GROMACS .gro file of C-alpha atoms in nm:
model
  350
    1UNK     CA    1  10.171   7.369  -6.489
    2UNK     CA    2   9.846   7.246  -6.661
    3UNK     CA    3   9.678   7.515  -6.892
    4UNK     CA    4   9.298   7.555  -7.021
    5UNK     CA    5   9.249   7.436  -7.420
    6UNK     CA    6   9.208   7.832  -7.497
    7UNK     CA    7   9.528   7.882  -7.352
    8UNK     CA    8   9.702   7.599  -7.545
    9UNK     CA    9   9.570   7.847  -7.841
   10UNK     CA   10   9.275   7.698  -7.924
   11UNK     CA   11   8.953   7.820  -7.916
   12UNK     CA   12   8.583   7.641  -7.956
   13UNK     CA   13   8.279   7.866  -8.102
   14UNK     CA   14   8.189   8.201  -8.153
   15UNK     CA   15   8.063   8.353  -7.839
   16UNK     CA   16   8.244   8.544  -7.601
   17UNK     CA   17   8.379   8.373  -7.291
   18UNK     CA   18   8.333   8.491  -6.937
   19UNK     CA   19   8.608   8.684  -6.724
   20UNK     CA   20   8.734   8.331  -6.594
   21UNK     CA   21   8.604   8.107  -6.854
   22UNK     CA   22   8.434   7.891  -6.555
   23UNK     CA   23   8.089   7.820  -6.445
   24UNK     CA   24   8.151   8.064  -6.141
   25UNK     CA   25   8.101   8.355  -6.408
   26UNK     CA   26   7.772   8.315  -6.382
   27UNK     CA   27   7.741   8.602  -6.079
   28UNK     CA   28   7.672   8.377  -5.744
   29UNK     CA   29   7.745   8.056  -5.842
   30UNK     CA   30   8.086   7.897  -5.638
   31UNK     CA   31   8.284   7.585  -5.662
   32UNK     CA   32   8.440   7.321  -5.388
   33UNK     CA   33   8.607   7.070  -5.362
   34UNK     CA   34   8.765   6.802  -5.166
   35UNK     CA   35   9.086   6.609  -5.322
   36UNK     CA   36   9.173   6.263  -5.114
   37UNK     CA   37   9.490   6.129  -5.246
   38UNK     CA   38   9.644   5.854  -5.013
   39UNK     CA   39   9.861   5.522  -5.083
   40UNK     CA   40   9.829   5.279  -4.791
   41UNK     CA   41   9.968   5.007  -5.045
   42UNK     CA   42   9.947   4.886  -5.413
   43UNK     CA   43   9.613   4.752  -5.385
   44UNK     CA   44   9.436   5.052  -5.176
   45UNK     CA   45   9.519   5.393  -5.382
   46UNK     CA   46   9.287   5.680  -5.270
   47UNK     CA   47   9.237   5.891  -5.571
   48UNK     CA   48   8.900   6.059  -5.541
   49UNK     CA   49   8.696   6.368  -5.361
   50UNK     CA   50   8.393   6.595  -5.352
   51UNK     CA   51   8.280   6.916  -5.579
   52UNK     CA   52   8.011   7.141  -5.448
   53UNK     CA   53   7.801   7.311  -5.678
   54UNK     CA   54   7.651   7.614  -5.492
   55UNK     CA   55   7.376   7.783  -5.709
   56UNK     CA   56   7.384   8.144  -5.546
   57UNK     CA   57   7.530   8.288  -5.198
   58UNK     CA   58   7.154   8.281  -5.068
   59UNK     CA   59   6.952   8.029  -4.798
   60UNK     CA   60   6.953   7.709  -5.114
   61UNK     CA   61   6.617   7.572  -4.893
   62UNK     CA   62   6.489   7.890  -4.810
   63UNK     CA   63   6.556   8.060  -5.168
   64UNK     CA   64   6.505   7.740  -5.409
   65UNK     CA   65   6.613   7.824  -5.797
   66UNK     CA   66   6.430   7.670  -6.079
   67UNK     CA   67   6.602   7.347  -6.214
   68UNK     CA   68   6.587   7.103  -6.493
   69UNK     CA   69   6.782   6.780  -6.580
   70UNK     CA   70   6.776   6.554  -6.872
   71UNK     CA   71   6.932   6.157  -6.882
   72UNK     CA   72   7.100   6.105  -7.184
   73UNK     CA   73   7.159   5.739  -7.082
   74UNK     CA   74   7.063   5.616  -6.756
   75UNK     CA   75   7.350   5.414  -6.590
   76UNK     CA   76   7.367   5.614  -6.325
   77UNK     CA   77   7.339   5.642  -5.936
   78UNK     CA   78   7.206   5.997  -5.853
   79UNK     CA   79   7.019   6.108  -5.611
   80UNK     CA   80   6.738   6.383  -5.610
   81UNK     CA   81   6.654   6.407  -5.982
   82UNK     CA   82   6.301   6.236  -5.935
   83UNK     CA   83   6.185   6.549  -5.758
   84UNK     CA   84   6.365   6.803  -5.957
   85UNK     CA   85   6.200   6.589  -6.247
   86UNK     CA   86   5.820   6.671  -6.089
   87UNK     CA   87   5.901   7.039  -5.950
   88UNK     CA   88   6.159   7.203  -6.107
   89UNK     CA   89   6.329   7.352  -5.858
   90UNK     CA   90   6.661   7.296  -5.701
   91UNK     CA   91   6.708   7.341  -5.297
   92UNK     CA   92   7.049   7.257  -5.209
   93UNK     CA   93   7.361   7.234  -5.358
   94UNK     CA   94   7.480   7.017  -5.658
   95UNK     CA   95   7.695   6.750  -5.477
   96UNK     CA   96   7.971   6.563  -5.699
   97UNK     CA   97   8.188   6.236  -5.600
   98UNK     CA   98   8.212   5.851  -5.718
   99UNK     CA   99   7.995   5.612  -5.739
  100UNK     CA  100   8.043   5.458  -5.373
  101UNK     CA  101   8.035   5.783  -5.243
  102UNK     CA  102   7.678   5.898  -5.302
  103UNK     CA  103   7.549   5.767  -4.932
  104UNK     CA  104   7.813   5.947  -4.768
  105UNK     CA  105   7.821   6.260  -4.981
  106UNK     CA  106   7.427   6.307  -4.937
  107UNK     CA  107   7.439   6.263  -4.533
  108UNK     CA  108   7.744   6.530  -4.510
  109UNK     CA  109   7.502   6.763  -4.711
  110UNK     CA  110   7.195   6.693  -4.552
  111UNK     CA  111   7.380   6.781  -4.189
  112UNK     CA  112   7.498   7.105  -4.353
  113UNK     CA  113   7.178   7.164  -4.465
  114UNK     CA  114   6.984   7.037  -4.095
  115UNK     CA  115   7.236   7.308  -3.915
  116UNK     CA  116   7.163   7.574  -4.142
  117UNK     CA  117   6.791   7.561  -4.133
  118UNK     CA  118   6.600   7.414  -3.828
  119UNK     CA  119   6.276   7.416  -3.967
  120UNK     CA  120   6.395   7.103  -4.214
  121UNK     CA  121   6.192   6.770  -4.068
  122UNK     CA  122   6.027   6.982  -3.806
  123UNK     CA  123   5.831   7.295  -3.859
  124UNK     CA  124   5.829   7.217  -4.266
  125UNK     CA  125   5.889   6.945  -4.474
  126UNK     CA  126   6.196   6.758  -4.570
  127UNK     CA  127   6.483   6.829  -4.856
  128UNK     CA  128   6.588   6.699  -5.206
  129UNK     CA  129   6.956   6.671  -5.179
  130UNK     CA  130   7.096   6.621  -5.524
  131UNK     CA  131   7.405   6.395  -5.577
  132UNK     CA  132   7.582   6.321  -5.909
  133UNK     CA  133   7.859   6.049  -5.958
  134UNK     CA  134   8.108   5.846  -6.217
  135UNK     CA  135   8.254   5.615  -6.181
  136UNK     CA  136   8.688   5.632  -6.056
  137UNK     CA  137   8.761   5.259  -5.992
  138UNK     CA  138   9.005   5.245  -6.247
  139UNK     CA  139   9.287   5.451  -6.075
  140UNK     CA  140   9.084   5.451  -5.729
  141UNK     CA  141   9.026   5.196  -5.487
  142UNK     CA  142   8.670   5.257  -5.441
  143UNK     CA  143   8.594   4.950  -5.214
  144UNK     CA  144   8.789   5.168  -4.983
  145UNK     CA  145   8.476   5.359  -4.951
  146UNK     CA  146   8.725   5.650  -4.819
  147UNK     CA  147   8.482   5.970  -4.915
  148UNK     CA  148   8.285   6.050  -4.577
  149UNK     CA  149   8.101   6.264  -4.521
  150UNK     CA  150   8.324   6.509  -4.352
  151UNK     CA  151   8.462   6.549  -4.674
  152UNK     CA  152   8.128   6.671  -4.795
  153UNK     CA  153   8.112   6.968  -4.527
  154UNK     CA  154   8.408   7.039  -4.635
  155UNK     CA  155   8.324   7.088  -5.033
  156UNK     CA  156   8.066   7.293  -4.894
  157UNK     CA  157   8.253   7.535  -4.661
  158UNK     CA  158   8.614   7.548  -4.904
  159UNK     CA  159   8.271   7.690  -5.225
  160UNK     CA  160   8.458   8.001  -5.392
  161UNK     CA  161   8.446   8.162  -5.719
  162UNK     CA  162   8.814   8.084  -5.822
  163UNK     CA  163   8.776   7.745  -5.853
  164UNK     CA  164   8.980   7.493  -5.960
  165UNK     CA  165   9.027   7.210  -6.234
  166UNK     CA  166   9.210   6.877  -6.337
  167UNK     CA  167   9.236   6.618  -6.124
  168UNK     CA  168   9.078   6.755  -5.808
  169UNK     CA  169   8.768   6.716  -5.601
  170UNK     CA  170   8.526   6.487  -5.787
  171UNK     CA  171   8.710   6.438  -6.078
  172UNK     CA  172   9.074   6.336  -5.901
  173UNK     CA  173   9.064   5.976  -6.028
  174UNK     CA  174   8.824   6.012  -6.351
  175UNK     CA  175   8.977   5.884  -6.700
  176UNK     CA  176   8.792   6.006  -7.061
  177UNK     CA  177   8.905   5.930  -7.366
  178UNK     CA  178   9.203   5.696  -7.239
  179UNK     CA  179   9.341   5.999  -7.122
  180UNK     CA  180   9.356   6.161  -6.780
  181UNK     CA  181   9.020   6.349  -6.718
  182UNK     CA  182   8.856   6.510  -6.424
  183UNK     CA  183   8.642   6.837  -6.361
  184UNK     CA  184   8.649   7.130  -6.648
  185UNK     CA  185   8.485   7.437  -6.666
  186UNK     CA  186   8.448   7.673  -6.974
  187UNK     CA  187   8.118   7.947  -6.980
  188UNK     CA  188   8.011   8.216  -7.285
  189UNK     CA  189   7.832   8.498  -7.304
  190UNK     CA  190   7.507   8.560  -7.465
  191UNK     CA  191   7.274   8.814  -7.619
  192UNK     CA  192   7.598   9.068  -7.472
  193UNK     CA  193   7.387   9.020  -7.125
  194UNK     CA  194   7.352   8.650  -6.976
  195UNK     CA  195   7.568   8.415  -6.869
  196UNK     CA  196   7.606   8.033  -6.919
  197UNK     CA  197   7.813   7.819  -6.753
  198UNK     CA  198   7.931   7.459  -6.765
  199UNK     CA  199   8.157   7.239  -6.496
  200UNK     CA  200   8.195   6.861  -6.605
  201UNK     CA  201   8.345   6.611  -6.390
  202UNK     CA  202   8.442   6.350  -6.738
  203UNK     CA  203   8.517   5.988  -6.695
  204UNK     CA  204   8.398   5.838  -7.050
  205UNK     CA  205   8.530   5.670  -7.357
  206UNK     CA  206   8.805   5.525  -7.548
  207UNK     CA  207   9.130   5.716  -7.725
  208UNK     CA  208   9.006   5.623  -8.100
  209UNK     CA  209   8.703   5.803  -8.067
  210UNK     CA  210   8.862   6.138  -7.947
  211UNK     CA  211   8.789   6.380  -8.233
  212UNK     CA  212   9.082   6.590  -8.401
  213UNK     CA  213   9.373   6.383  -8.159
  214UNK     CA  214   9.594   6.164  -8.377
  215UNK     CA  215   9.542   5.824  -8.200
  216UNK     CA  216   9.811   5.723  -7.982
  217UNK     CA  217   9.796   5.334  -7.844
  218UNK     CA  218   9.739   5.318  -7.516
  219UNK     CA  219   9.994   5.110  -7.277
  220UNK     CA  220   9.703   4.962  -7.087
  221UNK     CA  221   9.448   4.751  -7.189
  222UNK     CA  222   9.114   5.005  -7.207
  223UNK     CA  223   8.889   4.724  -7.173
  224UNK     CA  224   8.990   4.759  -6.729
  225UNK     CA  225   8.874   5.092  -6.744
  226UNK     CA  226   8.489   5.057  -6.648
  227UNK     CA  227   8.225   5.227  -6.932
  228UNK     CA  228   8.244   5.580  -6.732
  229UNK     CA  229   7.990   5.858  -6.718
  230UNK     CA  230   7.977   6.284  -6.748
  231UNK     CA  231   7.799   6.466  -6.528
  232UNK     CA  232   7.721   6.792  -6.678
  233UNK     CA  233   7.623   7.077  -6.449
  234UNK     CA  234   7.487   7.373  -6.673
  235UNK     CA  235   7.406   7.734  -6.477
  236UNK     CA  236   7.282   8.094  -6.599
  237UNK     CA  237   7.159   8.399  -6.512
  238UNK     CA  238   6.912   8.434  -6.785
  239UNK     CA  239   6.541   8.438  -6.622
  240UNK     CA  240   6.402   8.064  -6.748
  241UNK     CA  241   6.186   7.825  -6.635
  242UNK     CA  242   6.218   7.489  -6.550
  243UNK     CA  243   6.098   7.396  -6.881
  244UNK     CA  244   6.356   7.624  -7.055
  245UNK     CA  245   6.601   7.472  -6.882
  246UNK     CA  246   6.522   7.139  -6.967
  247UNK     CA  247   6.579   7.240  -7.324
  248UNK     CA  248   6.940   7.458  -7.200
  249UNK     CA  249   7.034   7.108  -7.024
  250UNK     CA  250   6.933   6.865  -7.350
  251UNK     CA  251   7.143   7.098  -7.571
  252UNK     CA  252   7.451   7.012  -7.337
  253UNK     CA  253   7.490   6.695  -7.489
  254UNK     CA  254   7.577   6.840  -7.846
  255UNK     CA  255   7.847   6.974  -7.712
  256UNK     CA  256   7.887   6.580  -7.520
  257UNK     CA  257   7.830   6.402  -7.826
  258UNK     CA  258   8.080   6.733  -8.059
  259UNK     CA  259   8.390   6.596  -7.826
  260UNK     CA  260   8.319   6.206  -7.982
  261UNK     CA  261   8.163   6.051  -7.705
  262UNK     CA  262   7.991   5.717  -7.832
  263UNK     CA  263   7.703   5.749  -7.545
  264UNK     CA  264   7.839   5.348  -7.450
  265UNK     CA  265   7.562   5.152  -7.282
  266UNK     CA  266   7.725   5.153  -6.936
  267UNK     CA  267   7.781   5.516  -6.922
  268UNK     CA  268   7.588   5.739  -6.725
  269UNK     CA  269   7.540   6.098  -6.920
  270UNK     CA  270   7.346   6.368  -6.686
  271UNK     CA  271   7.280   6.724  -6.754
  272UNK     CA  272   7.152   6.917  -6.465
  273UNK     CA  273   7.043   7.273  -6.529
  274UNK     CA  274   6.954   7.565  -6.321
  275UNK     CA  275   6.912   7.952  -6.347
  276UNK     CA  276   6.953   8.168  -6.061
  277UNK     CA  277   6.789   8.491  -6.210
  278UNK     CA  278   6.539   8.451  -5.911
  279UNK     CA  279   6.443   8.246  -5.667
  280UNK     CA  280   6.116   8.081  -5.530
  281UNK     CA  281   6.084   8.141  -5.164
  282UNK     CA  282   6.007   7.809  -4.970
  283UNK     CA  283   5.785   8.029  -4.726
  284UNK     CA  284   5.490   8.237  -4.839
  285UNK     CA  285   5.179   8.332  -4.736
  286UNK     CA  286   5.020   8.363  -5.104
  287UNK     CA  287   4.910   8.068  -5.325
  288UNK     CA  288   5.022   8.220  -5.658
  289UNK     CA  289   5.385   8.272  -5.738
  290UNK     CA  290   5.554   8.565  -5.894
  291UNK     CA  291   5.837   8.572  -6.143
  292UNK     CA  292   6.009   8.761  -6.373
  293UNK     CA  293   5.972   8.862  -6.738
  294UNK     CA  294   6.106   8.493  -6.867
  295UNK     CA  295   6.319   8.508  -7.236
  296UNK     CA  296   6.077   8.426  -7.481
  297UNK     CA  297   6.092   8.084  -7.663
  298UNK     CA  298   6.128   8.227  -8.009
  299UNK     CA  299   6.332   8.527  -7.924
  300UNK     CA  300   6.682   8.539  -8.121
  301UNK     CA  301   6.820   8.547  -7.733
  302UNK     CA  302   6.709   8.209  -7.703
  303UNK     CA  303   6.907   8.050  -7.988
  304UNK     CA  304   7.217   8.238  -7.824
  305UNK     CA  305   7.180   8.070  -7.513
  306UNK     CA  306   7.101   7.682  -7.650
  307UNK     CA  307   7.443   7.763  -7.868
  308UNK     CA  308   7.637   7.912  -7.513
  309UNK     CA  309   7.541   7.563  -7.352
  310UNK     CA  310   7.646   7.354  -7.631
  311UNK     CA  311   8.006   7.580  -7.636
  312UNK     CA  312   8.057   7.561  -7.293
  313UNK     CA  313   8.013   7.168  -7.238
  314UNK     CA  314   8.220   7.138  -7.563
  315UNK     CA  315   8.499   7.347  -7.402
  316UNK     CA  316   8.411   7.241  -7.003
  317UNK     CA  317   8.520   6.846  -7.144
  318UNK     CA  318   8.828   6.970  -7.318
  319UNK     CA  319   8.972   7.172  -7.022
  320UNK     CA  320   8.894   6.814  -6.821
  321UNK     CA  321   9.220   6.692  -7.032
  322UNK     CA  322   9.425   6.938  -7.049
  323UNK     CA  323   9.441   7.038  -6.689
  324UNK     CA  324   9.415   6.713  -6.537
  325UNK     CA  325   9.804   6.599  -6.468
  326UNK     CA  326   9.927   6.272  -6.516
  327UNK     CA  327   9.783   6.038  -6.214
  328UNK     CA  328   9.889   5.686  -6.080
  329UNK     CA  329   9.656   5.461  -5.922
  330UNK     CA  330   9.590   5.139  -5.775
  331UNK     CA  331   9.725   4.796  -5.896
  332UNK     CA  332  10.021   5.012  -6.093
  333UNK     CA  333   9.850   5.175  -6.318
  334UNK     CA  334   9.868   5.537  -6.486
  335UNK     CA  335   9.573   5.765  -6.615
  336UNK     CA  336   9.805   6.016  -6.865
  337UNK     CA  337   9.763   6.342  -6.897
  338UNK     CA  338   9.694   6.416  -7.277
  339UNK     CA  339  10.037   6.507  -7.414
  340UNK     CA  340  10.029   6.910  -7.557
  341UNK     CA  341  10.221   6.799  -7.824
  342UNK     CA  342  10.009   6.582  -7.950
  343UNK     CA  343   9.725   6.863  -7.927
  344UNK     CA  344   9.969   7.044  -8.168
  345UNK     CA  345  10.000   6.802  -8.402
  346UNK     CA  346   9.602   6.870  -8.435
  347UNK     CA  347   9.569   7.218  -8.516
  348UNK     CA  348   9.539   7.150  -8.901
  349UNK     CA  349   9.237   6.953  -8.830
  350UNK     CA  350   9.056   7.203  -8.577
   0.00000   0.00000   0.00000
């Protein structure tokens, strides 16, 4: 069985770490996902899926939460972060697949989201349904196109706090760092009070640039593996603003850029942040808005929770290896799981 870095006795910053050291500490926030593994033959190897991100257990149209991402480098194909962008605000869930899979993924939610609320396109206006991807053609046959968007109901209805990671939903056929990778999760507390969590679905770089790891050759040539991408999904309980949150989700990328990632120009590297102290109520009858008390930008508090995001991206990416198992793919080839031993041999250096 796979085990979290923290269990492999290593440990990444200062701050405590949350019951389940996932993003679902954050109170509300649950994971799902869909895992498709299928061989038909050598050519056509299904090894991909769907995560759900669900903010809170609330109405996500009804009961929006303020949102911010940031685009560390823009080779990406999401969906949704124009109007997040302009309003701050998130109202539906955080949807999480490959690159081929966005169309699909986006329909599937935007049904889920049609059922659940009738007044969408008809009595009110329409929906920003946010979809992240990377890129899984390495191990995956992604002209298969075989995400649907079944599989995106699905994500949605399996959403639970004990959540799982590896090489499962969204991150079943990812690679990062020459090494298996796939969705991690690590979260801290801060100030003793708030919450921050981080899930990463990784599929970036090359083995040399690893930090700590003694290099180890790979048996395949890395230049097949396409440039890759992160997407970074940061959540908390602390009450911020959209703007805050921008500066939580920029912050992430220390923690990106702390693991050795080079940032390569075909690699897409998104941070989408979102607090779900309180919500903004789609419906209301008054033209001003309330909200609560919001953490002040020079308190002490504040520097906790910047340092919280940058430890649990940091720790999210390193869990992405170590509980990701060993995974064949199309065309023969392998995306190995980092050895532990050679995690051992690093311990001097950490």
């Amino acid at each position: 069985m796979r085990r979290k870095l923290r269990d492999l006795g290593f440990s990444i910053g200062t701050l405590p770490v949350g019951r389940r050291n996932q993003i679902t500490d954050v109170p509300g926030v649950r994971v799902g996902h869909v895992t498709i593994r299928k061989d038909v033959d050598e050519r056509t190897v299904i090894r991909t899926g769907v995560t759900a991100v669900l903010p809170h257990g609330g109405h996500l149209f009804l009961e929006k939460v303020p949102a911010a991402c940031f685009v560390l480098n823009g080779f990406g194909k999401t969906t949704g972060l124009v109007q997040v962008e302009e309003l701050g605000t998130i109202e539906s869930p955080i949807m999480l697949t490959n690159t081929f899979s966005v169309g699909e993924v986006w329909q599937g939610t935007l049904e889920s989201m049609l059922a659940a609320t009738p007044e969408i396109g008809d009595t009110t206006g329409s929906i920003n349904i946010v979809v992240g991807e990377c890129n899984d053609s390495y191990l995956n046959t992604a002209r298969a196109l075989a995400v649907t968007k079944e599989h995106a109901k699905r994500a949605l209805a399996d959403a639970r706090v004990e959540m799982e990671e590896g090489a499962v939903g969204a991150g079943t056929g990812m690679m990062c760092f020459g090494w298996k990778g796939g969705v991690g999760s690590s979260s801290r507390i801060a100030g003793g009070m708030y919450t921050v969590g981080a899930l990463v679905v990784s599929n970036f770089g090359r083995r040399e640039e690893l930090r700590f790891v003694p290099y180890v050759p790979p048996a395949f040539d890395e230049r097949e593996v396409p440039p890759g991408s992160i997407m970074m999904i940061i959540a908390t309980d602390a009450p911020l603003d959209a703007r805050q949150l921008k500066r939580l989700a920029r912050r992430a990328t220390v923690g990106l850029g702390r693991t050795g990632s080079c940032v390569h120009h075909g690699s897409g590297d998104i941070v989408i942040a979102f607090s779900n102290a309180y919500t903004i109520p789609h419906f209301s009858d008054s033209a001003l808005q309330s909200v609560p008390p919001l953490i002040r930008d020079d308190a002490p508090l504040m520097n906790e929770l910047f340092q919280a995001a940058i430890e649990a991206t940091e720790e999210a990416i390193w869990n992405s290896l170590t509980m990701a198992e060993t995974t064949t793919g199309r065309n023969g080839r392998i995306g190995e799981a980092i050895p532990y031993a050679l995690l051992e041999r690093m311990k001097r250096a950490w």
